[in-house]
Short mmCIF file of C-alpha atoms in Angstrom, two decimals:
data_model
loop_
_atom_site.label_atom_id
_atom_site.label_comp_id
_atom_site.label_asym_id
_atom_site.label_seq_id
_atom_site.Cartn_x
_atom_site.Cartn_y
_atom_site.Cartn_z
CA MET Z 3 102.79 108.09 59.66
CA PHE Z 4 106.11 106.40 60.81
CA ILE Z 5 104.29 103.72 62.52
CA SER Z 6 101.79 102.29 60.47
CA GLN Z 7 104.98 102.14 57.35
CA ALA Z 8 106.80 100.48 59.70
CA MET Z 9 103.68 97.69 60.13
CA ALA Z 10 103.01 97.60 57.07
CA ALA Z 11 106.62 96.69 56.50
CA GLU Z 12 106.77 94.58 59.42
CA GLU Z 13 103.39 92.43 58.18
CA ALA Z 14 104.70 92.24 54.65
CA ALA Z 15 107.87 90.44 55.87
CA LYS Z 16 106.27 87.87 57.92
CA SER Z 17 104.66 85.45 55.88
CA GLY Z 18 101.96 84.54 58.17
CA GLY Z 19 101.21 87.88 59.11
CA ALA Z 20 98.91 87.18 61.87
CA PHE Z 21 98.40 89.33 64.77
CA PRO Z 22 100.75 87.70 67.65
CA PRO Z 23 98.57 87.93 70.49
CA PHE Z 24 96.03 85.65 67.84
CA ASP Z 25 98.67 83.90 66.44
CA PRO Z 26 97.66 80.25 67.16
CA THR Z 27 100.76 78.50 66.55
CA TYR Z 28 102.29 78.65 70.01
CA PHE Z 29 98.60 77.85 71.34
CA GLY Z 30 99.72 74.88 72.67
CA SER Z 31 102.90 75.96 74.22
CA GLN Z 32 101.51 78.85 76.07
CA LEU Z 33 98.62 76.82 77.35
CA LEU Z 34 100.97 74.07 78.34
CA TRP Z 35 103.43 76.47 80.02
CA LEU Z 36 100.74 78.38 81.98
CA ALA Z 37 99.32 74.74 83.24
CA ILE Z 38 102.62 73.87 84.45
CA THR Z 39 103.80 77.50 85.86
CA PHE Z 40 100.50 78.05 87.21
CA GLY Z 41 100.08 74.50 88.70
CA VAL Z 42 102.94 75.06 90.21
CA PHE Z 43 102.47 78.46 91.72
CA TYR Z 44 98.89 76.95 92.82
CA MET Z 45 100.47 74.39 94.65
CA ILE Z 46 103.56 76.48 96.53
CA MET Z 47 100.24 78.96 97.39
CA GLY Z 48 98.47 76.12 98.63
CA ARG Z 49 100.54 73.91 100.30
CA VAL Z 50 102.88 76.74 102.28
CA ILE Z 51 102.08 80.14 101.71
CA ILE Z 52 98.60 79.95 102.70
CA PRO Z 53 98.69 77.94 105.64
CA ARG Z 54 101.80 79.90 106.65
CA LEU Z 55 100.10 83.18 106.59
CA SER Z 56 96.79 82.03 107.87
CA GLY Z 57 99.06 80.64 110.86
CA ILE Z 58 100.53 84.17 111.20
CA LEU Z 59 97.50 86.03 111.37
CA GLU Z 60 95.83 83.60 113.43
CA ASP Z 61 98.50 83.60 116.42
CA ARG Z 62 98.60 87.49 116.20
CA HIS Z 63 94.51 87.48 116.42
CA ASP Z 64 94.84 84.94 119.34
CA ARG Z 65 97.61 86.68 121.28
CA ILE Z 66 95.81 89.73 121.02
CA SER Z 67 92.85 88.38 122.26
CA ARG Z 68 94.86 86.97 125.01
CA ASP Z 69 96.24 90.01 125.51
CA LEU Z 70 92.99 91.97 125.75
CA ASP Z 71 91.55 89.24 128.36
CA GLU Z 72 94.38 89.88 130.38
CA ALA Z 73 93.88 93.77 130.06
CA GLN Z 74 90.19 93.30 131.07
CA ARG Z 75 91.27 90.75 133.90
CA LEU Z 76 93.97 93.71 135.45
CA SER Z 77 91.34 96.44 135.09
CA ALA Z 78 88.69 94.65 136.86
CA GLU Z 79 91.36 94.37 139.81
CA ALA Z 80 92.46 97.85 139.68
CA ASP Z 81 88.46 98.71 139.82
CA ALA Z 82 88.22 96.17 142.61
CA ALA Z 83 91.24 97.73 144.58
CA GLU Z 84 89.77 101.33 143.95
CA ALA Z 85 86.42 100.16 145.26
CA ALA Z 86 88.12 98.38 148.36
CA TYR Z 87 90.31 102.03 148.92
CA GLU Z 88 86.96 103.80 148.54
CA HIS Z 89 85.78 101.76 151.39
CA GLU Z 90 88.58 101.83 153.94
CA LEU Z 91 88.32 106.07 153.24
CA ALA Z 92 84.80 105.88 154.22
CA LYS Z 93 85.40 104.17 157.26
CA ALA Z 94 88.08 105.99 158.27
CA LYS Z 95 86.45 109.38 157.69
CA SER Z 96 83.43 108.18 159.77
CA ASN Z 97 85.75 107.30 162.41
CA ALA Z 98 87.43 110.55 162.53
CA HIS Z 99 84.13 112.16 162.70
CA SER Z 100 82.96 110.04 165.58
CA ILE Z 101 86.17 110.51 167.36
CA ALA Z 102 85.97 114.65 166.99
CA GLN Z 103 82.31 114.28 168.23
CA GLU Z 104 83.02 112.47 170.96
CA ALA Z 105 85.92 115.34 171.84
CA THR Z 106 83.55 118.02 171.51
CA ASP Z 107 81.28 116.27 173.66
CA LYS Z 108 83.36 115.60 176.22
CA ALA Z 109 84.55 119.19 175.94
CA LYS Z 110 81.07 120.76 176.21
CA ALA Z 111 80.48 118.84 179.45
CA GLU Z 112 83.69 119.49 181.23
CA ALA Z 113 83.33 123.26 180.30
CA ALA Z 114 79.39 123.25 181.92
CA GLU Z 115 80.97 121.28 184.80
CA THR Z 116 83.77 123.90 185.40
CA ARG Z 117 81.07 126.87 185.16
CA GLU Z 118 78.88 125.15 187.32
CA LYS Z 119 81.20 125.07 190.12
CA ILE Z 120 82.49 128.33 189.61
CA GLU Z 121 79.13 129.60 189.71
CA SER Z 122 78.35 127.83 192.99
CA GLN Z 123 81.52 128.97 194.49
CA LEU Z 124 80.33 132.84 193.38
CA ALA Z 125 77.14 132.17 194.72
CA ASP Z 126 78.53 131.41 198.34
CA GLN Z 127 81.08 134.02 198.36
CA MET Z 128 78.39 136.42 197.26
CA ALA Z 129 76.04 134.80 200.00
CA GLU Z 130 79.09 135.38 202.71
CA ALA Z 131 79.87 138.75 201.68
CA GLU Z 132 76.09 139.83 201.89
CA GLN Z 133 75.92 138.34 205.46
CA ARG Z 134 79.06 140.30 206.37
CA ILE Z 135 77.58 143.50 204.87
CA SER Z 136 74.42 143.23 206.77
CA ALA Z 137 76.27 142.58 210.03
CA ILE Z 138 78.59 145.14 209.47
CA LYS Z 139 75.33 147.46 209.08
CA GLU Z 140 73.80 146.21 212.18
CA LYS Z 141 76.79 146.78 214.18
CA ALA Z 142 76.82 150.38 212.80
CA LEU Z 143 73.31 151.16 213.01
CA GLY Z 144 73.71 149.56 216.65
CA GLU Z 145 76.67 152.01 217.37
CA VAL Z 146 74.69 154.92 215.91
CA ASP Z 147 72.31 155.14 219.19
CA THR Z 148 75.02 155.06 221.40
CA ILE Z 149 76.79 157.82 219.59
CA ALA Z 150 73.78 159.77 219.57
CA ALA Z 151 73.03 159.71 223.33
CA ASP Z 152 76.93 160.60 223.72
CA THR Z 153 76.50 163.48 221.53
CA ALA Z 154 73.25 164.52 222.80
CA GLU Z 155 74.92 164.46 226.38
CA THR Z 156 77.41 166.64 225.72
CA ILE Z 157 75.35 168.87 223.62
CA VAL Z 158 72.95 169.45 226.80
CA ALA Z 159 75.60 169.56 229.41
CA GLU Z 160 77.14 172.68 227.01
CA LEU Z 161 73.75 174.10 226.49
CA ILE Z 162 72.13 174.09 229.99
CA GLY Z 163 74.94 172.82 232.17
CA ALA Z 164 73.01 170.34 233.86
CA LYS Z 165 74.10 166.93 234.50
CA THR Z 166 71.52 164.30 232.71
CA THR Z 167 71.75 160.83 233.64
CA LYS Z 168 72.38 158.45 230.87
CA ALA Z 169 69.53 156.68 231.18
CA GLU Z 170 67.58 159.74 230.46
CA ILE Z 171 69.46 160.36 227.12
CA THR Z 172 69.14 156.93 226.00
CA LYS Z 173 65.19 157.47 226.34
CA ALA Z 174 65.02 160.50 224.60
CA VAL Z 175 67.48 159.19 221.32
CA SER Z 176 65.62 155.99 221.13
CA ALA Z 177 62.27 158.40 221.29
CA VAL Z 178 63.53 160.14 218.80
CA ASN Z 179 64.74 157.23 216.69
CA SER Z 180 61.74 155.60 216.78
CA MET X 4 111.04 98.92 62.59
CA ALA X 5 111.42 99.57 66.21
CA ASN X 6 108.63 101.58 66.27
CA ASP X 7 106.37 98.82 65.59
CA PRO X 8 103.60 98.77 68.59
CA ILE X 9 102.68 95.24 67.88
CA LYS X 10 106.49 93.64 67.85
CA GLN X 11 106.54 93.34 71.97
CA PHE X 12 103.65 90.83 71.31
CA GLU X 13 105.97 88.69 69.56
CA LEU X 14 106.72 85.27 70.55
CA LYS X 15 110.41 84.21 70.54
CA GLU X 16 111.37 80.40 70.51
CA TYR X 17 114.00 80.32 73.25
CA ILE X 18 114.10 76.37 73.47
CA PRO X 19 112.26 74.94 70.33
CA LEU X 20 110.28 72.15 71.48
CA GLU X 21 107.84 69.65 69.72
CA ILE X 22 105.54 67.00 70.75
CA GLY X 23 103.51 64.87 68.43
CA GLY X 24 103.09 67.91 65.80
CA VAL X 25 102.17 70.50 68.85
CA ASP X 26 104.44 73.04 69.26
CA ILE X 27 105.51 73.42 73.34
CA SER X 28 108.61 75.55 72.93
CA PHE X 29 109.90 77.64 76.02
CA THR X 30 109.45 81.20 74.63
CA ASN X 31 109.72 84.52 76.26
CA SER X 32 105.85 83.73 77.22
CA SER X 33 106.79 80.77 78.81
CA LEU X 34 109.93 82.41 80.36
CA PHE X 35 107.84 85.46 81.85
CA MET X 36 105.48 82.70 83.33
CA VAL X 37 108.36 81.13 84.64
CA ALA X 38 109.77 84.31 86.37
CA THR X 39 106.31 85.38 87.69
CA VAL X 40 105.98 82.37 89.63
CA VAL X 41 109.84 82.14 90.85
CA VAL X 42 109.59 85.99 92.07
CA THR X 43 106.44 85.77 93.46
CA SER X 44 106.93 82.50 95.29
CA ALA X 45 110.53 83.17 96.84
CA PHE X 46 109.25 87.00 97.92
CA LEU X 47 106.07 85.22 99.86
CA LEU X 48 108.67 82.64 100.69
CA TRP X 49 111.00 84.94 102.45
CA ALA X 50 108.27 87.70 103.36
CA THR X 51 106.85 85.03 105.65
CA SER X 52 109.83 82.95 106.43
CA GLY X 53 110.40 85.16 109.93
CA ARG X 54 106.46 84.40 111.17
CA GLY X 55 106.91 87.44 113.02
CA MET X 56 104.50 88.45 115.61
CA ILE X 57 104.88 91.76 114.33
CA PRO X 58 105.32 91.82 110.75
CA GLY X 59 108.41 93.64 109.13
CA ARG X 60 107.73 95.33 105.47
CA ALA X 61 107.85 92.61 103.60
CA GLN X 62 105.72 90.22 105.81
CA SER X 63 102.74 93.06 106.28
CA LEU X 64 102.84 93.33 102.30
CA ALA X 65 102.28 89.56 102.10
CA GLU X 66 99.58 89.86 104.85
CA MET X 67 98.36 92.51 103.52
CA ALA X 68 97.32 90.55 100.16
CA TYR X 69 96.41 87.64 101.86
CA GLU X 70 93.76 89.90 103.94
CA PHE X 71 92.68 91.91 100.84
CA ILE X 72 91.91 88.18 98.93
CA ALA X 73 90.40 86.87 101.86
CA ASN X 74 88.03 90.00 102.65
CA MET X 75 86.88 89.96 98.81
CA LEU X 76 86.18 86.70 98.80
CA ARG X 77 84.21 86.39 101.97
CA ASP X 78 82.53 89.26 101.01
CA ALA X 79 81.36 87.91 97.59
CA ALA X 80 80.92 84.18 98.55
CA GLY X 81 80.43 84.25 102.15
CA SER X 82 82.69 81.97 104.78
CA GLN X 83 82.12 78.95 102.63
CA GLY X 84 83.73 80.59 99.64
CA MET X 85 87.22 80.08 101.66
CA VAL X 86 87.55 77.05 100.17
CA PHE X 87 88.54 78.36 96.64
CA PHE X 88 90.96 80.68 98.79
CA PRO X 89 93.94 79.08 97.17
CA LEU X 90 92.99 79.23 93.65
CA VAL X 91 91.51 83.26 93.88
CA PHE X 92 94.84 84.06 95.56
CA SER X 93 97.19 82.07 93.05
CA LEU X 94 95.01 84.15 90.34
CA PHE X 95 95.41 87.48 91.85
CA MET X 96 99.32 87.07 92.42
CA PHE X 97 99.86 85.81 89.44
CA ILE X 98 97.98 88.06 87.20
CA LEU X 99 99.14 90.62 89.22
CA VAL X 100 102.76 89.91 89.31
CA ALA X 101 102.75 89.17 85.48
CA ASN X 102 100.88 92.64 84.37
CA MET X 103 103.75 94.25 86.35
CA PHE X 104 106.49 92.79 85.16
CA GLY X 105 104.80 93.69 82.03
CA MET X 106 105.62 97.06 82.68
CA PHE X 107 109.40 96.94 82.49
CA PRO X 108 110.58 98.27 79.04
CA TYR X 109 111.35 94.85 77.01
CA PHE X 110 109.64 92.39 79.24
CA PHE X 111 107.07 90.35 77.90
CA THR X 112 103.53 90.86 79.13
CA VAL X 113 102.11 87.32 79.76
CA THR X 114 98.56 88.60 80.31
CA SER X 115 98.64 90.25 76.51
CA HIS X 116 98.02 86.82 74.66
CA ILE X 117 94.37 85.92 74.78
CA ILE X 118 94.97 82.06 75.07
CA VAL X 119 96.36 82.99 78.36
CA THR X 120 93.84 84.68 79.36
CA VAL X 121 91.01 82.27 77.98
CA ALA X 122 93.09 79.51 79.72
CA LEU X 123 92.58 81.13 83.43
CA ALA X 124 88.93 82.42 82.58
CA LEU X 125 88.14 78.66 81.54
CA LEU X 126 89.52 77.25 84.43
CA VAL X 127 87.28 79.95 86.81
CA PHE X 128 84.30 78.65 84.68
CA PHE X 129 84.86 74.63 84.79
CA THR X 130 85.58 75.24 88.52
CA VAL X 131 82.08 76.92 88.85
CA ILE X 132 80.18 74.68 86.86
CA ILE X 133 81.96 71.32 88.20
CA TYR X 134 81.76 72.30 92.16
CA GLY X 135 78.38 74.09 91.57
CA PHE X 136 76.96 70.61 90.17
CA TYR X 137 79.08 68.63 93.02
CA LYS X 138 77.86 70.64 95.90
CA ASN X 139 74.33 71.40 94.78
CA GLY X 140 73.79 68.76 92.52
CA LEU X 141 70.55 69.87 90.25
CA THR X 142 69.66 72.39 92.28
CA PHE X 143 72.56 74.25 90.82
CA LEU X 144 70.19 74.73 87.42
CA LYS X 145 68.48 77.20 89.76
CA LEU X 146 70.74 79.72 89.11
CA PHE X 147 69.09 80.24 85.42
CA VAL X 148 65.86 80.55 87.12
CA PRO X 149 65.46 83.95 89.11
CA SER X 150 63.05 83.39 92.24
CA GLY X 151 60.25 86.04 92.32
CA VAL X 152 59.98 86.08 88.68
CA PRO X 153 56.44 85.48 87.09
CA ALA X 154 56.09 81.98 84.67
CA PRO X 155 55.29 83.86 81.64
CA LEU X 156 58.57 86.35 82.14
CA LEU X 157 60.84 83.19 82.36
CA LEU X 158 60.63 82.21 78.83
CA ILE X 159 62.39 85.28 78.08
CA VAL X 160 64.68 85.54 81.68
CA VAL X 161 65.77 81.69 81.25
CA PRO X 162 67.15 82.04 77.97
CA ILE X 163 68.93 85.62 79.14
CA GLU X 164 70.45 84.07 82.41
CA VAL X 165 71.61 81.05 80.31
CA ILE X 166 73.46 83.11 77.22
CA SER X 167 74.96 85.70 80.44
CA PHE X 168 76.51 82.62 81.80
CA PHE X 169 78.15 81.09 78.99
CA SER X 170 79.19 84.62 77.62
CA ARG X 171 81.37 84.98 81.17
CA PRO X 172 84.76 83.44 79.89
CA LEU X 173 84.28 85.71 76.84
CA SER X 174 84.14 88.89 78.92
CA HIS X 175 85.87 87.81 81.54
CA SER X 176 89.03 87.40 79.69
CA VAL X 177 88.86 89.50 77.09
CA ARG X 178 88.52 92.13 79.45
CA LEU X 179 92.21 91.63 80.93
CA PHE X 180 93.63 90.80 77.88
CA ALA X 181 92.37 93.92 75.95
CA ASN X 182 93.48 96.32 78.47
CA MET X 183 96.49 94.79 78.96
CA LEU X 184 97.16 94.88 74.83
CA ALA X 185 95.93 97.61 74.32
CA GLY X 186 97.91 99.90 77.19
CA HIS X 187 100.95 98.80 75.64
CA ILE X 188 99.93 99.30 72.24
CA THR X 189 99.33 103.21 73.76
CA LEU X 190 102.76 103.48 75.46
CA LYS X 191 104.72 102.39 72.52
CA VAL X 192 102.92 104.35 69.92
CA PHE X 193 103.22 107.49 72.04
CA ALA X 194 107.02 106.68 73.12
CA GLY X 195 107.42 105.60 69.54
CA PHE X 196 106.40 109.59 68.24
CA ILE X 197 109.28 110.67 70.56
CA VAL X 198 111.60 109.47 68.88
CA SER X 199 110.43 109.99 65.44
CA MET X 200 109.73 114.00 66.37
CA GLY X 201 113.00 114.08 67.99
CA GLY X 202 114.31 113.04 64.26
CA ALA X 203 112.60 115.72 62.48
CA GLY X 204 114.78 119.00 63.16
CA ALA X 205 114.79 121.24 66.31
CA LEU X 206 111.25 122.11 66.05
CA GLY X 207 110.60 118.37 66.15
CA VAL X 208 112.62 118.06 69.31
CA ALA X 209 110.84 120.85 70.62
CA GLY X 210 107.44 118.94 70.17
CA ALA X 211 108.48 115.80 71.19
CA ILE X 212 107.79 117.34 74.41
CA LEU X 213 104.07 116.77 74.07
CA PRO X 214 104.25 112.70 73.23
CA PHE X 215 106.75 112.68 75.97
CA LEU X 216 104.54 114.19 78.58
CA MET X 217 101.53 111.41 77.41
CA THR X 218 103.81 108.93 77.86
CA LEU X 219 104.79 109.66 81.52
CA GLY X 220 101.19 109.84 82.57
CA LEU X 221 99.87 106.75 80.35
CA THR X 222 103.04 105.04 82.22
CA GLY X 223 101.33 105.90 85.75
CA LEU X 224 97.99 105.04 84.67
CA GLU X 225 99.25 101.68 83.27
CA PHE X 226 100.45 100.84 86.52
CA LEU X 227 96.73 101.59 87.92
CA VAL X 228 95.28 99.45 85.01
CA ALA X 229 97.62 96.75 85.87
CA PHE X 230 96.76 96.71 89.21
CA LEU X 231 92.70 97.20 88.68
CA GLN X 232 92.86 94.29 86.32
CA ALA X 233 94.34 91.93 88.42
CA TYR X 234 91.74 92.96 90.80
CA VAL X 235 88.76 92.96 88.57
CA PHE X 236 89.50 89.45 87.37
CA THR X 237 89.37 88.49 91.10
CA MET X 238 86.70 90.06 91.92
CA LEU X 239 84.62 88.28 89.15
CA THR X 240 85.96 85.14 90.05
CA CYS X 241 84.90 85.67 93.65
CA MET X 242 81.32 86.74 92.20
CA TYR X 243 81.17 84.05 89.60
CA LEU X 244 82.42 81.22 92.14
CA ASN X 245 79.53 82.75 94.59
CA ASP X 246 77.32 81.06 92.18
CA ALA X 247 78.52 77.64 92.82
CA LEU X 248 78.03 78.22 96.28
CA HIS X 249 74.48 79.55 96.29
CA PRO X 250 72.87 79.45 92.87
CA ASP X 251 69.61 79.95 94.11
CA GLY X 252 70.78 83.34 96.26
CA HIS X 253 70.97 86.53 95.13
#
């Protein structure tokens, strides 16, 4: 109610009483000043601000795409280096493998050779020993007859007191033996 | 009298001028037009003077405004629409800053006078017509004949299209003007209640809390409206300009 009173008073006080936004008194002034100010504004924006801003944004865009290209190039380089490294590694691995294989083979061959040598040595020694054993055995067996004859001679002499010839005894022993 | 919500829209002559019987005085409206232009231009000049590859705060703001309007125009009118970029950018910045100036107490709101918004709307309207005919010749008239409509229906559709085309400057300007006017009146009325109730004893002072809270809320809303109406005006401008560029499309 305060407001409506004030409004009424205001309206009554003014001669025209027009609602200010619709009051045509200053239409000309407003149009003129709008044309001047907006015109100047349009010129400043169009001539200075917009070229400047689009320049800034374009520069940044170029810079970013350039940096991206550079990053891509570096990344490709890194990939190539990694591939080369992998290749080298694989080569080194296969090298190492073949060296190890070679060493194993060599060691195996040496071991086999040594074994063979030792085995043949042992076989020789065994054959020699066998020979010696059989010689000793033969010799011992040969001596058995003589011992037997001696013993027989002594026994006969003791038992019958008769002297027997060596030839008889031997004959008898061999007869028993055979 | 201080409570009169209309008083804020009154024009005051600062420098009375007259040419050929037409009053062209430098008024408070003129002052705020000049202030809008000077402040906006000065800010943008200062913000972009560094041309930094990495923008500071002010430069980011200028770039944001640029890209906001550029995207709006490109989305509505395609890449050919960019010939109108200076116009659209100027309109948006001018209206936005003028609206925001209006939010200061005791400041004048340039866009709360219909003659100003009508002038801006007619600027867009004639730009569309002149550029439309210049670019497309008589093909521009296809704007009023939507494709794919059967001939008998065209008898109804074409007049509707013509009327809607010619009513554009009206709706375009009234929308901005009425929003600014109504918002400021509402603010002033609620703020007036605080004073009136405050003068009516202890109970009145306690009750004045309510209009105070309302004014607080409305102030926030008005800031939103000030931005939104600048956006809407610019968006519609972009759509109208699209008709000048592609009268047979959409």
